[in-house]
mmCIF file of C-alpha atoms in Angstrom:
data_model
loop_
_atom_site.group_PDB
_atom_site.id
_atom_site.type_symbol
_atom_site.label_atom_id
_atom_site.label_comp_id
_atom_site.label_asym_id
_atom_site.label_seq_id
_atom_site.Cartn_x
_atom_site.Cartn_y
_atom_site.Cartn_z
ATOM 1 C CA MET A 1 106.441 5.107 258.583
ATOM 2 C CA LEU A 2 102.527 5.216 258.097
ATOM 3 C CA PHE A 3 100.898 2.470 257.938
ATOM 4 C CA ASP A 4 99.585 2.239 254.443
ATOM 5 C CA SER A 5 96.466 0.293 254.012
ATOM 6 C CA ARG A 6 95.625 0.491 250.465
ATOM 7 C CA ARG A 7 99.278 -0.830 250.152
ATOM 8 C CA PHE A 8 98.446 -4.287 252.387
ATOM 9 C CA ILE A 9 96.144 -5.013 250.693
ATOM 10 C CA ALA A 10 97.872 -4.745 247.077
ATOM 11 C CA LEU A 11 100.439 -7.244 248.851
ATOM 12 C CA MET A 12 98.089 -9.096 249.997
ATOM 13 C CA LEU A 13 96.381 -10.093 247.004
ATOM 14 C CA LEU A 14 98.704 -10.027 244.907
ATOM 15 C CA PHE A 15 100.114 -12.799 247.141
ATOM 16 C CA PHE A 16 96.969 -14.409 246.880
ATOM 17 C CA CYS A 17 96.941 -14.414 243.468
ATOM 18 C CA ALA A 18 99.986 -16.048 242.974
ATOM 19 C CA VAL A 19 98.573 -18.981 244.963
ATOM 20 C CA PRO A 20 97.750 -21.892 242.335
ATOM 21 C CA LEU A 21 93.640 -21.965 243.386
ATOM 22 C CA PHE A 22 93.460 -25.309 240.906
ATOM 23 C CA ALA A 23 93.909 -28.120 243.908
ATOM 24 C CA LYS A 24 93.413 -28.968 247.125
ATOM 25 C CA ASP A 25 96.787 -30.201 249.136
ATOM 26 C CA GLY A 26 97.339 -33.663 250.272
ATOM 27 C CA ASP A 27 95.828 -32.172 253.826
ATOM 28 C CA GLY A 28 92.062 -31.391 252.202
ATOM 29 C CA HIS A 29 92.421 -34.403 250.257
ATOM 30 C CA GLU A 30 93.110 -36.391 253.514
ATOM 31 C CA LYS A 31 90.145 -34.699 255.338
ATOM 32 C CA ASP A 32 87.831 -35.243 252.608
ATOM 33 C CA GLN A 33 87.954 -38.947 252.413
ATOM 34 C CA LEU A 34 88.095 -39.062 256.312
ATOM 35 C CA LYS A 35 84.799 -37.132 256.445
ATOM 36 C CA VAL A 36 82.981 -39.378 253.567
ATOM 37 C CA LEU A 37 84.083 -42.750 255.828
ATOM 38 C CA GLY A 38 83.136 -40.936 259.022
ATOM 39 C CA LEU A 39 86.128 -40.682 260.314
ATOM 40 C CA TRP A 40 86.059 -36.787 260.417
ATOM 41 C CA GLU A 41 84.279 -33.474 260.896
ATOM 42 C CA ASP A 42 85.391 -30.184 261.409
ATOM 43 C CA SER A 43 82.990 -28.469 263.374
ATOM 44 C CA GLY A 44 82.467 -31.307 266.555
ATOM 45 C CA TRP A 45 85.351 -30.169 268.847
ATOM 46 C CA MET A 46 84.490 -33.084 271.697
ATOM 47 C CA SER A 47 85.045 -35.302 268.920
ATOM 48 C CA LYS A 48 88.543 -33.663 267.991
ATOM 49 C CA SER A 49 91.007 -36.055 270.125
ATOM 50 C CA LYS A 50 88.757 -38.949 267.731
ATOM 51 C CA CYS A 51 89.520 -37.332 264.644
ATOM 52 C CA LYS A 52 92.704 -36.860 265.077
ATOM 53 C CA LYS A 53 93.420 -40.773 266.383
ATOM 54 C CA ASN A 54 91.518 -41.850 262.806
ATOM 55 C CA ARG A 55 93.669 -39.402 260.756
ATOM 56 C CA GLU A 56 96.723 -40.837 261.924
ATOM 57 C CA ILE A 57 95.337 -44.447 262.113
ATOM 58 C CA MET A 58 94.327 -43.737 258.050
ATOM 59 C CA ARG A 59 97.934 -42.175 257.197
ATOM 60 C CA PRO A 60 99.517 -44.655 254.983
ATOM 61 C CA LEU A 61 96.329 -45.599 252.769
ATOM 62 C CA LEU A 62 95.590 -42.332 251.665
ATOM 63 C CA VAL A 63 98.653 -41.395 251.581
ATOM 64 C CA LEU A 64 98.731 -44.223 249.242
ATOM 65 C CA TYR A 65 95.654 -43.331 247.155
ATOM 66 C CA ASN A 66 97.086 -39.632 246.773
ATOM 67 C CA ASP A 67 99.950 -39.737 245.747
ATOM 68 C CA MET A 68 99.237 -42.296 243.212
ATOM 69 C CA ILE A 69 96.657 -39.530 241.941
ATOM 70 C CA ASP A 70 98.708 -36.332 242.158
ATOM 71 C CA ASP A 71 102.383 -35.528 241.618
ATOM 72 C CA PRO A 72 103.647 -35.581 245.497
ATOM 73 C CA ASN A 73 107.236 -33.787 245.368
ATOM 74 C CA ASP A 74 107.254 -32.983 249.131
ATOM 75 C CA ASP A 75 109.169 -34.680 252.166
ATOM 76 C CA LYS A 76 105.942 -34.292 254.764
ATOM 77 C CA ASN A 77 104.948 -38.006 254.275
ATOM 78 C CA ARG A 78 108.482 -39.091 254.619
ATOM 79 C CA ASP A 79 107.616 -41.781 257.154
ATOM 80 C CA VAL A 80 104.897 -43.221 255.022
ATOM 81 C CA HIS A 81 106.850 -42.838 252.231
ATOM 82 C CA GLN A 82 109.473 -45.523 254.506
ATOM 83 C CA SER A 83 107.514 -47.846 255.198
ATOM 84 C CA ALA A 84 106.598 -51.718 254.188
ATOM 85 C CA PHE A 85 103.219 -50.825 253.292
ATOM 86 C CA TYR A 86 103.597 -48.442 251.125
ATOM 87 C CA LYS A 87 106.518 -49.293 249.003
ATOM 88 C CA LYS A 88 105.154 -52.917 248.686
ATOM 89 C CA TYR A 89 102.522 -50.739 246.725
ATOM 90 C CA TYR A 90 104.371 -48.077 245.239
ATOM 91 C CA HIS A 91 107.548 -45.205 245.807
ATOM 92 C CA LYS A 92 107.839 -41.622 246.001
ATOM 93 C CA GLY A 93 108.641 -41.005 242.208
ATOM 94 C CA GLU A 94 106.756 -43.684 240.252
ATOM 95 C CA ASP A 95 104.274 -41.178 238.435
ATOM 96 C CA ARG A 96 107.395 -39.550 237.357
ATOM 97 C CA GLU A 97 109.426 -42.227 235.740
ATOM 98 C CA PHE A 98 106.153 -43.508 234.174
ATOM 99 C CA TYR A 99 105.892 -40.265 232.689
ATOM 100 C CA ASN A 100 109.891 -40.321 231.353
ATOM 101 C CA LEU A 101 109.209 -43.699 229.868
ATOM 102 C CA VAL A 102 106.518 -42.179 228.066
ATOM 103 C CA LYS A 103 108.596 -39.483 226.505
ATOM 104 C CA GLU A 104 111.370 -41.702 226.079
ATOM 105 C CA ARG A 105 108.494 -43.770 224.137
ATOM 106 C CA PHE A 106 107.678 -40.573 222.317
ATOM 107 C CA PRO A 107 110.392 -38.291 222.127
ATOM 108 C CA GLY A 108 108.999 -34.845 222.058
ATOM 109 C CA PHE A 109 105.575 -35.595 224.237
ATOM 110 C CA THR A 110 104.980 -33.757 227.601
ATOM 111 C CA TRP A 111 101.783 -32.828 229.220
ATOM 112 C CA GLY A 112 102.113 -29.143 229.431
ATOM 113 C CA LYS A 113 99.902 -26.932 230.924
ATOM 114 C CA TYR A 114 97.561 -30.045 231.958
ATOM 115 C CA THR A 115 100.455 -31.507 234.385
ATOM 116 C CA HIS A 116 100.271 -34.560 235.846
ATOM 117 C CA ARG A 117 96.143 -34.822 235.491
ATOM 118 C CA LEU A 118 96.425 -35.876 231.830
ATOM 119 C CA PHE A 119 97.977 -39.788 233.517
ATOM 120 C CA TYR A 120 96.233 -39.768 236.666
ATOM 121 C CA HIS A 121 93.207 -37.766 236.747
ATOM 122 C CA TRP A 122 91.213 -40.475 234.508
ATOM 123 C CA GLY A 123 88.764 -41.875 236.016
ATOM 124 C CA PHE A 124 88.631 -45.102 238.782
ATOM 125 C CA GLU A 125 88.235 -48.395 236.779
ATOM 126 C CA TYR A 126 87.047 -46.447 234.068
ATOM 127 C CA GLY A 127 88.805 -48.749 231.130
ATOM 128 C CA ASP A 128 89.515 -45.717 228.523
ATOM 129 C CA PRO A 129 91.121 -42.867 230.078
ATOM 130 C CA ALA A 130 88.340 -40.847 231.187
ATOM 131 C CA ASN A 131 90.066 -37.797 229.813
ATOM 132 C CA GLN A 132 91.205 -39.056 226.390
ATOM 133 C CA ASP A 133 90.001 -35.824 224.782
ATOM 134 C CA LYS A 134 92.442 -34.061 226.323
ATOM 135 C CA LEU A 135 95.280 -36.478 226.308
ATOM 136 C CA ARG A 136 95.193 -36.260 222.043
ATOM 137 C CA VAL A 137 94.863 -32.510 222.299
ATOM 138 C CA GLN A 138 98.668 -32.549 223.538
ATOM 139 C CA PHE A 139 99.405 -35.922 222.038
ATOM 140 C CA PHE A 140 99.303 -33.988 218.361
ATOM 141 C CA ARG A 141 100.138 -30.643 219.362
ATOM 142 C CA LYS A 142 103.170 -32.348 220.801
ATOM 143 C CA LEU A 143 103.849 -34.934 217.483
ATOM 144 C CA PRO A 144 101.566 -33.128 214.885
ATOM 145 C CA ASN A 145 103.140 -36.106 212.842
ATOM 146 C CA ALA A 146 102.018 -39.272 215.011
ATOM 147 C CA SER A 147 99.914 -41.460 213.359
ATOM 148 C CA GLU A 148 96.744 -43.001 214.411
ATOM 149 C CA GLN A 149 98.714 -46.241 215.513
ATOM 150 C CA GLU A 150 101.222 -44.628 217.412
ATOM 151 C CA TRP A 151 98.327 -42.788 219.328
ATOM 152 C CA SER A 152 96.600 -46.407 219.815
ATOM 153 C CA ASP A 153 99.857 -47.661 221.204
ATOM 154 C CA PHE A 154 100.437 -44.674 223.291
ATOM 155 C CA ILE A 155 96.918 -44.609 224.541
ATOM 156 C CA GLY A 156 97.447 -48.442 225.254
ATOM 157 C CA ILE A 157 100.129 -47.439 228.183
ATOM 158 C CA ILE A 158 98.499 -45.016 229.960
ATOM 159 C CA GLN A 159 95.558 -48.136 229.959
ATOM 160 C CA GLU A 160 97.972 -50.630 231.323
ATOM 161 C CA GLU A 161 99.586 -48.149 233.920
ATOM 162 C CA GLN A 162 96.353 -47.312 234.933
ATOM 163 C CA GLY A 163 95.192 -51.095 235.367
ATOM 164 C CA THR A 164 98.010 -51.682 237.560
ATOM 165 C CA ARG A 165 97.402 -48.716 239.471
ATOM 166 C CA ASN A 166 94.026 -49.366 239.928
ATOM 167 C CA LYS A 167 94.655 -53.356 241.151
ATOM 168 C CA LYS A 168 97.151 -52.143 243.397
ATOM 169 C CA THR A 169 95.446 -49.136 245.172
ATOM 170 C CA ILE A 170 91.951 -52.119 245.488
ATOM 171 C CA ALA A 171 95.069 -54.706 247.077
ATOM 172 C CA ALA A 172 96.582 -52.052 249.662
ATOM 173 C CA THR A 173 92.721 -51.390 250.684
ATOM 174 C CA ASP A 174 92.253 -55.230 250.570
ATOM 175 C CA GLU A 175 95.156 -55.410 253.307
ATOM 176 C CA PHE A 176 94.868 -52.097 255.659
ATOM 177 C CA PHE A 177 91.473 -53.543 255.953
ATOM 178 C CA ASN A 178 92.484 -57.056 256.346
ATOM 179 C CA LEU A 179 89.397 -57.590 254.141
ATOM 180 C CA SER A 180 90.329 -61.152 253.161
ATOM 181 C CA GLY A 181 90.265 -60.997 249.865
ATOM 182 C CA ASP A 182 86.829 -59.000 249.633
ATOM 183 C CA ARG A 183 87.082 -57.301 246.515
ATOM 184 C CA THR A 184 83.496 -56.166 246.877
ATOM 185 C CA PHE A 185 84.352 -53.888 249.997
ATOM 186 C CA ALA A 186 88.087 -53.082 248.775
ATOM 187 C CA ARG A 187 87.287 -51.240 245.159
ATOM 188 C CA GLY A 188 83.819 -49.685 247.020
ATOM 189 C CA ILE A 189 86.301 -47.482 249.589
ATOM 190 C CA ALA A 190 89.401 -47.047 247.328
ATOM 191 C CA GLY A 191 86.674 -45.668 244.737
ATOM 192 C CA ILE A 192 84.521 -43.658 246.751
ATOM 193 C CA CYS A 193 88.291 -41.777 248.188
ATOM 194 C CA TYR A 194 89.294 -41.723 244.328
ATOM 195 C CA TYR A 195 86.377 -39.668 243.162
ATOM 196 C CA THR A 196 86.386 -37.724 246.618
ATOM 197 C CA HIS A 197 90.075 -36.292 245.794
ATOM 198 C CA LEU A 198 88.865 -35.359 242.110
ATOM 199 C CA LEU A 199 85.764 -33.883 243.444
ATOM 200 C CA GLY A 200 88.165 -31.949 246.162
ATOM 201 C CA ASP A 201 90.218 -30.811 243.654
ATOM 202 C CA LEU A 202 87.001 -29.408 241.547
ATOM 203 C CA VAL A 203 85.907 -27.452 244.511
ATOM 204 C CA VAL A 204 88.878 -25.110 245.187
ATOM 205 C CA HIS A 205 88.994 -24.247 241.459
ATOM 206 C CA SER A 206 87.315 -21.516 239.909
ATOM 207 C CA THR A 207 86.014 -22.071 236.261
ATOM 208 C CA SER A 208 88.517 -19.128 235.333
ATOM 209 C CA SER A 209 91.516 -21.306 236.854
ATOM 210 C CA THR A 210 94.616 -22.319 235.445
ATOM 211 C CA ASP A 211 94.580 -24.312 232.350
ATOM 212 C CA SER A 212 95.326 -27.598 234.832
ATOM 213 C CA ALA A 213 91.751 -27.483 235.477
ATOM 214 C CA GLU A 214 90.687 -28.830 231.900
ATOM 215 C CA ALA A 215 92.478 -32.603 232.631
ATOM 216 C CA VAL A 216 89.889 -32.602 235.919
ATOM 217 C CA LEU A 217 86.955 -34.969 235.034
ATOM 218 C CA SER A 218 83.273 -33.327 235.341
ATOM 219 C CA SER A 219 81.170 -33.259 238.069
ATOM 220 C CA LYS A 220 78.810 -34.783 236.544
ATOM 221 C CA PHE A 221 81.200 -37.441 235.466
ATOM 222 C CA ILE A 222 82.224 -38.526 238.415
ATOM 223 C CA ALA A 223 78.593 -38.048 240.002
ATOM 224 C CA LYS A 224 77.461 -40.961 237.719
ATOM 225 C CA ASN A 225 80.068 -43.487 238.057
ATOM 226 C CA LEU A 226 79.828 -43.066 242.431
ATOM 227 C CA ASP A 227 77.106 -44.733 242.054
ATOM 228 C CA ARG A 228 78.944 -47.926 241.936
ATOM 229 C CA TYR A 229 80.914 -47.938 244.605
ATOM 230 C CA VAL A 230 78.888 -46.501 247.091
ATOM 231 C CA LYS A 231 76.245 -49.777 246.180
ATOM 232 C CA ASP A 232 79.327 -52.083 246.414
ATOM 233 C CA LEU A 233 79.219 -51.169 250.131
ATOM 234 C CA ALA A 234 75.885 -52.568 250.220
ATOM 235 C CA THR A 235 76.527 -55.158 248.270
ATOM 236 C CA HIS A 236 76.365 -57.907 251.543
ATOM 237 C CA GLY A 237 73.495 -56.669 253.408
ATOM 238 C CA ASN A 238 70.319 -54.830 253.680
ATOM 239 C CA GLN A 239 70.182 -52.336 250.626
ATOM 240 C CA SER A 240 68.166 -49.401 252.387
ATOM 241 C CA GLU A 241 71.250 -47.236 252.781
ATOM 242 C CA PHE A 242 72.245 -47.181 248.729
ATOM 243 C CA GLN A 243 68.503 -47.111 247.664
ATOM 244 C CA LYS A 244 68.027 -43.749 250.130
ATOM 245 C CA TYR A 245 71.440 -42.525 249.051
ATOM 246 C CA LYS A 246 70.454 -42.887 245.179
ATOM 247 C CA ALA A 247 66.914 -41.191 245.917
ATOM 248 C CA TYR A 248 68.335 -37.951 247.783
ATOM 249 C CA HIS A 249 71.516 -38.780 244.694
ATOM 250 C CA GLU A 250 68.329 -38.338 242.235
ATOM 251 C CA LYS A 251 67.192 -34.898 243.728
ATOM 252 C CA VAL A 252 70.831 -33.643 244.148
ATOM 253 C CA THR A 253 71.476 -32.917 240.054
ATOM 254 C CA PHE A 254 73.692 -30.846 238.601
ATOM 255 C CA ALA A 255 70.976 -28.459 237.531
ATOM 256 C CA LYS A 256 70.659 -27.690 241.077
ATOM 257 C CA TYR A 257 74.124 -25.255 240.956
ATOM 258 C CA GLU A 258 75.935 -23.155 239.093
ATOM 259 C CA SER A 259 79.088 -24.556 238.694
ATOM 260 C CA ASN A 260 81.109 -27.371 239.065
ATOM 261 C CA GLU A 261 82.766 -27.276 242.076
ATOM 262 C CA GLN A 262 79.022 -26.234 243.736
ATOM 263 C CA TYR A 263 78.012 -29.638 242.602
ATOM 264 C CA ALA A 264 81.390 -30.886 243.728
ATOM 265 C CA GLN A 265 80.855 -29.686 247.211
ATOM 266 C CA ALA A 266 77.237 -30.923 246.865
ATOM 267 C CA MET A 267 78.683 -34.436 246.256
ATOM 268 C CA ILE A 268 81.326 -34.750 248.905
ATOM 269 C CA ASP A 269 78.378 -33.577 251.713
ATOM 270 C CA LEU A 270 75.863 -36.410 249.908
ATOM 271 C CA LEU A 271 79.171 -39.100 250.483
ATOM 272 C CA ALA A 272 79.199 -37.784 254.103
ATOM 273 C CA GLU A 273 76.052 -38.343 254.725
ATOM 274 C CA PHE A 274 75.116 -41.504 253.486
ATOM 275 C CA VAL A 275 78.547 -43.645 252.643
ATOM 276 C CA PRO A 276 79.498 -43.418 256.865
ATOM 277 C CA GLN A 277 75.578 -45.547 256.945
ATOM 278 C CA LEU A 278 76.708 -48.362 254.557
ATOM 279 C CA LEU A 279 80.269 -49.009 256.404
ATOM 280 C CA LYS A 280 78.938 -48.911 260.102
ATOM 281 C CA ARG A 281 75.693 -51.447 258.462
ATOM 282 C CA ASN A 282 78.709 -53.305 257.082
ATOM 283 C CA LEU A 283 81.924 -52.834 257.763
ATOM 284 C CA SER A 284 81.460 -51.661 261.908
ATOM 285 C CA GLU A 285 84.075 -54.726 263.470
ATOM 286 C CA THR A 286 86.407 -53.825 260.190
ATOM 287 C CA PHE A 287 86.997 -50.552 261.381
ATOM 288 C CA LYS A 288 87.139 -51.333 265.215
ATOM 289 C CA LYS A 289 89.574 -53.931 264.711
ATOM 290 C CA LYS A 290 91.756 -51.210 263.369
ATOM 291 C CA GLY A 291 91.031 -48.865 266.116
ATOM 292 C CA LEU A 292 89.241 -46.225 264.424
ATOM 293 C CA GLU A 293 85.894 -44.239 265.552
ATOM 294 C CA PHE A 294 82.996 -43.313 263.780
ATOM 295 C CA VAL A 295 82.434 -39.786 264.684
ATOM 296 C CA LYS A 296 79.312 -39.298 262.950
#
């Protein structure tokens, strides 16, 4: 049989079109988070062994971060899921348990086309869920006869879960790096890694991709809220690097890019340029004690 190149190309296009293009997988999120912490680089072949070691050391914390944000449904991180550290703060399937509790309290509700992002992509320490508009749309779509008081009660449940997860994330960061209760550094690292995950989701989907993308916070919102966590890392030392970050950030504006996705990647690159400098200035010994080595 002769090779039919046109048919082959058509089949390949069909295959790739069938793959969801609205989110990074855990591997992609972990690499982004390691990059902004100065612990990973894609092109540095001389530091390849350092990157590999850094990722192995950081896996327990990064898997915990990303499982709290996403809806994990595979067993590739089974070793982490079974560890005492992970179980202290979270257990696999906890997101679904919370989802089911909400459905029991409000029969008929489902998160539908927006998926887990309605509950878990709400913004780090933001108070009201930042994607409240999408929550409201879906709530009254599924419960058209619900009252405003029921809507308020619904939001209250989401807020309570949000607060619990934020506290756990910060506490886990504190314990992992042995920060002795230093909430500022713990909050800074956790908040930056949280928003890096959301930025990564924006990078990989196009504006015409799945409806689930509507529940992702905009890159403009994320960029605005990131400053407080970058500043956390400069709090105890010389803030000149933070001022450099702020000055550069003022030049890296949404108006310079054609889409959410391009601006999201620019923000990841911005973090990867400046955050490692703050960490090296203020937490170099902390990272060294964990066996971590900065690669840039």
